Amino acid sequence: MLPPTHIPVLLKETMEALAVQPGGRYIDCTLGAGGHAAAILEHSSPGGQLLGIDADPEAIKIARARLKAYSGSTLLINDNFANLQAICLKYDFFPVHSILFDLGLSSLQLNGNGRGFSFQHDAPLDMRLSPSQEVTAADIINTSPEAELAHLIRKYGEEGYSRQIAHRIVNQRPIKTTLQLAQTIERAIGRRRGRIHPATKTFQALRIAVNHELEHLEAALKQAINLLGFEGRLVLISYHSLEDRIVKQFMRQESMGCICPPGTPTCICGHTVSLRLINKRVITPSLVEVQLNPRSRSAKLRAAERIINQDEQYMTVEELGFSTEVKANGWRRPALLKKLRRTFLAA
Ligand SMILES: C[S@@+](CC[C@H](N)C(=O)[O-])C[C@H]1O[C@@H](n2cnc3c(N)ncnc32)[C@H](O)[C@@H]1O
């Protein structure tokens, strides 16, 4: 087995939030090195099933080796989670008990594997999660008009010095490597500001833009709800405020009924509640975890549970023909999931 080189963040808290149970069916939308996936498979044994997705073919390779012992219960797909629903339909993998998104990059991608995600290691400015994507960070840096570049750095990096950085970049083009870009940014806005390197925000902005991270997250969240069975859990770990804002707003909106603007006399939105928040407050790592794994320091975990609307009402457990023995063991979910599946297919 390969030595794990990415430490899964908030592992215990994630397992609790996912409510992993033996025989359950789970989706890990961000498989990475397979750390969370291995724990899900262990906790859902016997009989658990996992669909693991990652846009990065390298991650799939590494996770496949790590999860070898569970090869009979795992389906690992190299694709973008923006295609979540299509993947589940294609492989007949729904409804599920829980879905996990552990967003961002794994340490394997950040630790200088020549992909250009980090300014700590010199590499070509690539930053694509998948080699099938066309646009690289170098394309954006070397071809965008200055104003567009400044806008992108401000929007996705929340960088206050975006105009100065964009101006310097345009004057220094072509910029081909991570170190060249980091030095250009340093020259534009000076050396370290506090604890973060001056290039941090620009690198984040480029990575988000190259991989359409925020758009893909929004698309996947919408699809995830319909793949969850009754009481199925949706768990997200985010690492920066732009991701977390999307997750927070999505969960808040889906946990409300009407979302008409205040003062609207009668409801015109027709929005119905589909999630119940599990934790009122966001879950963050303990000081001990941050010390052991500094990468976890900005992690925020949010979890919600699927609730079924009036028009999606299910038959009672008795109507579904459960034996009392099954009920006593708390095994009502799989049958309710079957029922949901019929509803889903009929829709
Ligand atoms: C933080 S890592 C996950 C680590 C994993 N939980 C573990 O314990 O090993 C995030 C992973 O999500 C993948 N990823 C990011 N955005 C994606 C997307 N839109 N579609 C599919 N995979 C994505 C990255 O390639 C990366 O491998």
Coordinates of N, CA and C in Angstrom, one line a residue, residues 41-192:
L41 N -15.5 3.7 3.8 CA -15.6 2.2 3.5 C -15.5 1.4 4.8
E42 N -14.6 1.8 5.6 CA -14.4 1.0 6.9 C -15.6 1.1 7.8
H43 N -16.2 2.3 7.9 CA -17.4 2.5 8.8 C -18.6 1.9 8.1
S44 N -18.7 1.8 6.8 CA -19.9 1.2 6.2 C -19.8 -0.3 5.9
S45 N -18.7 -0.8 6.4 CA -18.6 -2.3 6.2 C -19.4 -3.0 7.3
P46 N -20.1 -4.1 7.1 CA -20.1 -4.8 5.8 C -21.2 -4.2 4.9
G47 N -21.0 -4.4 3.6 CA -22.0 -4.0 2.6 C -22.0 -2.6 2.1
G48 N -21.1 -1.8 2.6 CA -21.1 -0.4 2.2 C -20.7 -0.3 0.7
Q49 N -21.1 0.8 0.1 CA -20.7 1.1 -1.3 C -20.2 2.5 -1.4
L50 N -19.2 2.8 -2.2 CA -18.8 4.1 -2.4 C -18.5 4.5 -3.8
L51 N -19.1 5.6 -4.2 CA -18.7 6.2 -5.6 C -17.8 7.3 -5.3
G52 N -16.6 7.2 -5.8 CA -15.5 8.3 -5.6 C -15.3 9.0 -6.9
I53 N -15.3 10.3 -6.8 CA -15.1 11.1 -8.1 C -13.9 12.0 -7.9
D54 N -13.1 12.2 -8.9 CA -12.1 13.2 -8.8 C -11.8 13.7 -10.3
A55 N -11.6 14.9 -10.4 CA -11.3 15.5 -11.8 C -9.8 15.1 -12.2
D56 N -9.0 14.9 -11.2 CA -7.6 14.6 -11.4 C -7.3 13.1 -11.6
P57 N -6.8 12.7 -12.8 CA -6.6 11.3 -13.0 C -5.5 10.8 -12.1
E58 N -4.5 11.6 -11.7 CA -3.5 11.2 -10.7 C -4.1 10.8 -9.4
A59 N -5.1 11.6 -8.9 CA -5.7 11.3 -7.7 C -6.5 10.0 -7.7
I60 N -7.1 9.7 -8.9 CA -7.9 8.4 -9.0 C -6.9 7.3 -8.9
K61 N -5.7 7.4 -9.5 CA -4.7 6.3 -9.5 C -4.3 6.0 -8.1
I62 N -4.0 7.1 -7.4 CA -3.5 7.0 -6.0 C -4.6 6.4 -5.1
A63 N -5.8 6.9 -5.2 CA -6.9 6.4 -4.4 C -7.2 5.0 -4.7
R64 N -7.1 4.6 -6.0 CA -7.4 3.2 -6.4 C -6.5 2.3 -5.6
A65 N -5.2 2.7 -5.6 CA -4.2 1.8 -4.9 C -4.5 1.8 -3.4
R66 N -4.8 2.9 -2.9 CA -5.1 2.9 -1.4 C -6.4 2.1 -1.0
L67 N -7.4 2.1 -1.9 CA -8.6 1.5 -1.6 C -8.7 0.1 -2.2
K68 N -7.6 -0.5 -2.5 CA -7.6 -1.8 -3.2 C -8.4 -2.9 -2.4
A69 N -8.2 -2.8 -1.1 CA -8.9 -3.8 -0.3 C -10.4 -3.8 -0.4
Y70 N -10.9 -2.6 -0.9 CA -12.4 -2.4 -1.0 C -12.8 -2.4 -2.5
S71 N -12.0 -3.0 -3.4 CA -12.3 -2.8 -4.8 C -13.6 -3.3 -5.2
G72 N -14.2 -4.3 -4.5 CA -15.5 -4.8 -4.8 C -16.6 -3.9 -4.4
S73 N -16.3 -2.9 -3.6 CA -17.4 -2.0 -3.2 C -17.2 -0.6 -3.6
T74 N -16.2 -0.3 -4.4 CA -16.0 1.1 -4.8 C -16.1 1.2 -6.4
L75 N -16.5 2.4 -6.7 CA -16.6 2.8 -8.1 C -15.9 4.1 -8.2
L76 N -14.7 4.2 -8.8 CA -13.9 5.4 -8.9 C -14.0 6.0 -10.3
I77 N -14.4 7.2 -10.3 CA -14.7 7.8 -11.6 C -13.8 9.1 -11.8
N78 N -13.1 9.2 -12.9 CA -12.3 10.4 -13.2 C -13.2 11.4 -14.0
D79 N -13.8 12.3 -13.2 CA -14.7 13.3 -13.9 C -14.8 14.5 -12.9
N80 N -15.5 15.5 -13.5 CA -15.7 16.7 -12.6 C -17.0 16.5 -11.9
F81 N -17.0 16.9 -10.6 CA -18.3 16.8 -9.8 C -19.4 17.7 -10.4
A82 N -19.1 18.6 -11.3 CA -20.2 19.3 -11.9 C -21.1 18.4 -12.7
N83 N -20.6 17.2 -13.0 CA -21.4 16.2 -13.8 C -22.0 15.1 -12.8
L84 N -22.1 15.5 -11.6 CA -22.5 14.5 -10.5 C -23.8 13.7 -10.9
Q85 N -24.8 14.4 -11.3 CA -26.1 13.7 -11.6 C -25.9 12.8 -12.7
A86 N -25.3 13.2 -13.8 CA -25.1 12.4 -15.0 C -24.3 11.1 -14.6
I87 N -23.3 11.3 -13.8 CA -22.4 10.1 -13.3 C -23.3 9.1 -12.6
C88 N -24.1 9.6 -11.6 CA -24.9 8.8 -10.8 C -26.0 8.0 -11.7
L89 N -26.5 8.8 -12.7 CA -27.5 8.1 -13.5 C -26.8 7.1 -14.4
K90 N -25.7 7.4 -14.9 CA -24.9 6.5 -15.8 C -24.6 5.1 -15.1
Y91 N -24.2 5.3 -13.8 CA -23.8 4.1 -13.1 C -24.9 3.6 -12.1
D92 N -26.1 4.2 -12.2 CA -27.2 3.7 -11.4 C -26.8 3.8 -10.0
F93 N -26.2 4.9 -9.5 CA -25.8 5.0 -8.2 C -26.6 6.1 -7.4
F94 N -27.8 5.8 -7.2 CA -28.6 6.8 -6.4 C -29.9 6.0 -6.0
P95 N -30.6 6.5 -5.0 CA -30.2 7.5 -4.1 C -29.2 7.0 -3.1
V96 N -28.6 8.0 -2.4 CA -27.5 7.6 -1.5 C -27.7 8.1 -0.1
H97 N -27.0 7.6 0.8 CA -27.2 8.0 2.2 C -26.5 9.3 2.5
S98 N -25.3 9.5 1.9 CA -24.6 10.8 2.2 C -23.7 11.1 1.0
I99 N -23.4 12.4 0.9 CA -22.5 12.9 -0.1 C -21.5 13.9 0.6
L100 N -20.2 13.6 0.2 CA -19.1 14.5 0.8 C -18.4 15.3 -0.3
F101 N -18.2 16.5 0.0 CA -17.3 17.4 -0.8 C -16.2 17.9 0.2
D102 N -15.0 17.5 -0.1 CA -13.9 18.1 0.7 C -13.1 18.9 -0.3
L103 N -13.5 20.2 -0.4 CA -13.1 21.0 -1.5 C -11.6 21.4 -1.6
G104 N -11.2 22.0 -2.7 CA -9.9 22.5 -2.8 C -8.9 21.4 -3.4
L105 N -7.7 21.5 -2.9 CA -6.6 20.6 -3.5 C -6.1 19.7 -2.4
S106 N -5.5 18.6 -2.8 CA -4.9 17.7 -1.8 C -3.4 18.1 -1.7
S107 N -2.8 17.6 -0.6 CA -1.4 17.9 -0.4 C -0.5 17.4 -1.6
L108 N -1.0 16.3 -2.2 CA -0.3 15.7 -3.3 C -0.2 16.7 -4.5
Q109 N -1.3 17.4 -4.7 CA -1.3 18.4 -5.8 C -0.5 19.6 -5.4
L110 N -0.6 20.0 -4.1 CA 0.2 21.2 -3.7 C 1.7 21.0 -3.6
N111 N 2.0 19.8 -3.2 CA 3.4 19.5 -2.9 C 4.3 19.4 -4.1
G112 N 4.3 20.3 -4.9 CA 5.3 20.4 -6.0 C 5.4 19.2 -6.9
N113 N 4.2 18.8 -7.5 CA 4.3 17.7 -8.4 C 4.3 18.2 -9.9
G114 N 4.8 19.4 -10.0 CA 5.0 20.0 -11.4 C 3.8 20.5 -12.0
R115 N 2.7 20.7 -11.2 CA 1.4 21.1 -11.8 C 1.2 22.6 -11.6
G116 N 2.1 23.3 -10.9 CA 2.0 24.7 -10.8 C 1.0 25.3 -9.9
F117 N 0.5 24.5 -8.9 CA -0.5 25.0 -8.0 C 0.2 25.9 -6.9
S118 N 1.5 25.6 -6.6 CA 2.1 26.3 -5.5 C 3.3 27.1 -5.9
F119 N 3.5 28.3 -5.2 CA 4.6 29.1 -5.5 C 5.8 28.6 -4.7
Q120 N 5.6 27.6 -3.9 CA 6.8 27.1 -3.1 C 7.7 26.2 -3.9
H121 N 7.2 25.8 -5.1 CA 8.0 24.9 -6.0 C 8.0 25.5 -7.4
D122 N 9.1 25.5 -8.0 CA 9.1 26.1 -9.4 C 8.5 25.0 -10.4
A123 N 7.6 25.5 -11.2 CA 7.0 24.6 -12.1 C 6.3 25.4 -13.2
P124 N 5.9 24.8 -14.3 CA 5.2 25.6 -15.3 C 3.8 26.0 -14.8
L125 N 3.4 27.2 -15.2 CA 2.1 27.7 -14.7 C 0.9 27.0 -15.3
D126 N 0.6 25.9 -14.8 CA -0.5 25.0 -15.4 C -1.8 25.2 -14.6
M127 N -1.8 24.6 -13.4 CA -2.9 24.6 -12.4 C -4.2 23.9 -12.9
R128 N -4.2 23.1 -14.0 CA -5.4 22.4 -14.3 C -5.6 21.2 -13.5
L129 N -6.8 20.9 -13.0 CA -7.0 19.7 -12.3 C -6.9 18.5 -13.2
S130 N -7.3 18.7 -14.4 CA -7.3 17.6 -15.4 C -6.6 18.0 -16.7
P131 N -5.8 17.2 -17.2 CA -5.1 17.5 -18.5 C -6.0 17.7 -19.6
S132 N -7.3 17.3 -19.5 CA -8.3 17.4 -20.6 C -8.8 18.9 -20.7
Q133 N -8.5 19.7 -19.7 CA -9.0 21.1 -19.7 C -8.0 21.8 -20.7
E134 N -8.6 22.8 -21.4 CA -7.8 23.5 -22.4 C -6.9 24.7 -21.8
V135 N -7.6 25.5 -21.0 CA -6.9 26.7 -20.5 C -6.0 26.5 -19.3
T136 N -4.8 27.0 -19.4 CA -3.9 26.9 -18.2 C -3.8 28.3 -17.6
A137 N -3.1 28.3 -16.4 CA -2.9 29.5 -15.7 C -2.0 30.4 -16.6
A138 N -1.0 29.8 -17.3 CA -0.1 30.6 -18.1 C -0.9 31.3 -19.3
D139 N -2.0 30.6 -19.8 CA -2.8 31.2 -20.8 C -3.5 32.5 -20.3
I140 N -4.0 32.4 -19.1 CA -4.7 33.5 -18.5 C -3.7 34.7 -18.2
I141 N -2.6 34.3 -17.6 CA -1.6 35.3 -17.2 C -1.1 36.1 -18.5
N142 N -0.9 35.3 -19.5 CA -0.1 35.9 -20.7 C -1.0 36.5 -21.8
T143 N -2.4 36.2 -21.7 CA -3.2 36.7 -22.7 C -4.4 37.6 -22.3
S144 N -4.7 37.7 -21.0 CA -5.8 38.5 -20.5 C -5.4 40.0 -20.6
P145 N -6.4 40.8 -21.0 CA -6.1 42.3 -20.9 C -6.0 42.6 -19.4
E146 N -5.2 43.7 -19.2 CA -4.8 44.1 -17.8 C -6.1 44.3 -16.9
A147 N -7.1 44.9 -17.4 CA -8.3 45.2 -16.5 C -9.0 43.9 -16.1
E148 N -9.0 43.0 -17.1 CA -9.6 41.7 -16.9 C -8.9 40.9 -15.8
L149 N -7.5 40.9 -15.9 CA -6.7 40.2 -15.0 C -6.8 40.8 -13.6
A150 N -6.9 42.1 -13.5 CA -7.1 42.8 -12.2 C -8.4 42.3 -11.6
H151 N -9.5 42.3 -12.4 CA -10.8 41.9 -12.0 C -10.8 40.5 -11.4
L152 N -10.1 39.6 -12.2 CA -10.1 38.2 -11.8 C -9.3 38.0 -10.4
I153 N -8.2 38.7 -10.3 CA -7.4 38.6 -9.1 C -8.2 39.2 -7.9
R154 N -8.9 40.2 -8.1 CA -9.7 40.8 -7.0 C -10.9 39.9 -6.7
K155 N -11.6 39.4 -7.7 CA -12.8 38.6 -7.5 C -12.5 37.3 -6.8
Y156 N -11.6 36.5 -7.4 CA -11.3 35.2 -6.9 C -10.2 35.1 -5.8
G157 N -9.4 36.2 -5.7 CA -8.4 36.2 -4.7 C -8.7 37.1 -3.5
E158 N -9.7 37.9 -3.7 CA -10.0 39.0 -2.7 C -8.8 39.8 -2.4
E159 N -8.0 40.1 -3.4 CA -6.7 40.8 -3.3 C -7.0 42.3 -3.5
G160 N -6.6 43.0 -2.4 CA -6.8 44.5 -2.5 C -5.8 45.2 -3.4
Y161 N -4.7 44.5 -3.8 CA -3.7 45.2 -4.6 C -3.8 44.6 -6.1
S162 N -5.0 44.2 -6.5 CA -5.1 43.5 -7.7 C -4.6 44.3 -8.9
R163 N -4.9 45.6 -8.9 CA -4.5 46.5 -10.0 C -3.0 46.6 -10.2
Q164 N -2.3 46.8 -9.0 CA -0.9 46.9 -9.1 C -0.3 45.5 -9.6
I165 N -0.8 44.4 -9.1 CA -0.3 43.1 -9.5 C -0.5 42.9 -11.0
A166 N -1.8 43.2 -11.5 CA -2.1 43.0 -12.9 C -1.2 43.9 -13.8
H167 N -0.9 45.1 -13.3 CA -0.1 46.0 -14.1 C 1.3 45.5 -14.3
R168 N 1.9 45.0 -13.2 CA 3.2 44.4 -13.2 C 3.3 43.2 -14.1
I169 N 2.3 42.3 -13.9 CA 2.3 41.1 -14.7 C 2.3 41.4 -16.2
V170 N 1.5 42.4 -16.6 CA 1.4 42.7 -18.0 C 2.7 43.3 -18.5
N171 N 3.4 44.0 -17.7 CA 4.7 44.6 -18.1 C 5.8 43.5 -18.1
Q172 N 5.6 42.4 -17.4 CA 6.7 41.4 -17.3 C 6.4 40.2 -18.3
R173 N 5.3 40.2 -19.0 CA 5.0 39.0 -19.8 C 6.1 38.8 -20.9
P174 N 6.3 37.6 -21.3 CA 5.6 36.4 -20.9 C 6.1 35.8 -19.5
I175 N 5.2 35.3 -18.7 CA 5.5 34.7 -17.4 C 5.2 33.2 -17.5
K176 N 6.2 32.4 -17.3 CA 5.9 31.0 -17.7 C 5.9 30.1 -16.4
T177 N 6.5 30.5 -15.4 CA 6.7 29.6 -14.2 C 6.1 30.2 -12.9
T178 N 5.9 29.3 -12.0 CA 5.3 29.7 -10.7 C 6.3 30.7 -10.0
L179 N 7.6 30.4 -10.0 CA 8.5 31.3 -9.3 C 8.6 32.7 -10.0
Q180 N 8.5 32.7 -11.3 CA 8.5 34.0 -12.1 C 7.3 34.8 -11.6
L181 N 6.2 34.1 -11.5 CA 5.0 34.9 -11.2 C 5.1 35.4 -9.7
A182 N 5.5 34.5 -8.8 CA 5.6 34.9 -7.4 C 6.6 36.1 -7.3
Q183 N 7.7 36.1 -8.0 CA 8.6 37.2 -7.9 C 8.0 38.5 -8.5
T184 N 7.3 38.3 -9.6 CA 6.6 39.5 -10.2 C 5.6 40.2 -9.2
I185 N 4.9 39.3 -8.5 CA 3.9 39.8 -7.5 C 4.7 40.5 -6.3
E186 N 5.7 39.9 -5.9 CA 6.6 40.5 -4.8 C 7.0 41.9 -5.2
R187 N 7.5 41.9 -6.5 CA 8.0 43.2 -7.0 C 6.9 44.3 -7.0
A188 N 5.6 43.8 -7.3 CA 4.5 44.7 -7.4 C 4.0 45.2 -6.1
I189 N 4.0 44.3 -5.1 CA 3.4 44.8 -3.8 C 4.3 44.6 -2.6
G190 N 5.5 44.2 -2.8 CA 6.4 44.1 -1.7 C 6.5 42.7 -1.1
R191 N 7.4 42.5 -0.2 CA 7.6 41.1 0.4 C 6.4 40.7 1.3
R192 N 6.6 39.8 2.2 CA 5.6 39.2 3.1 C 4.8 40.3 3.8

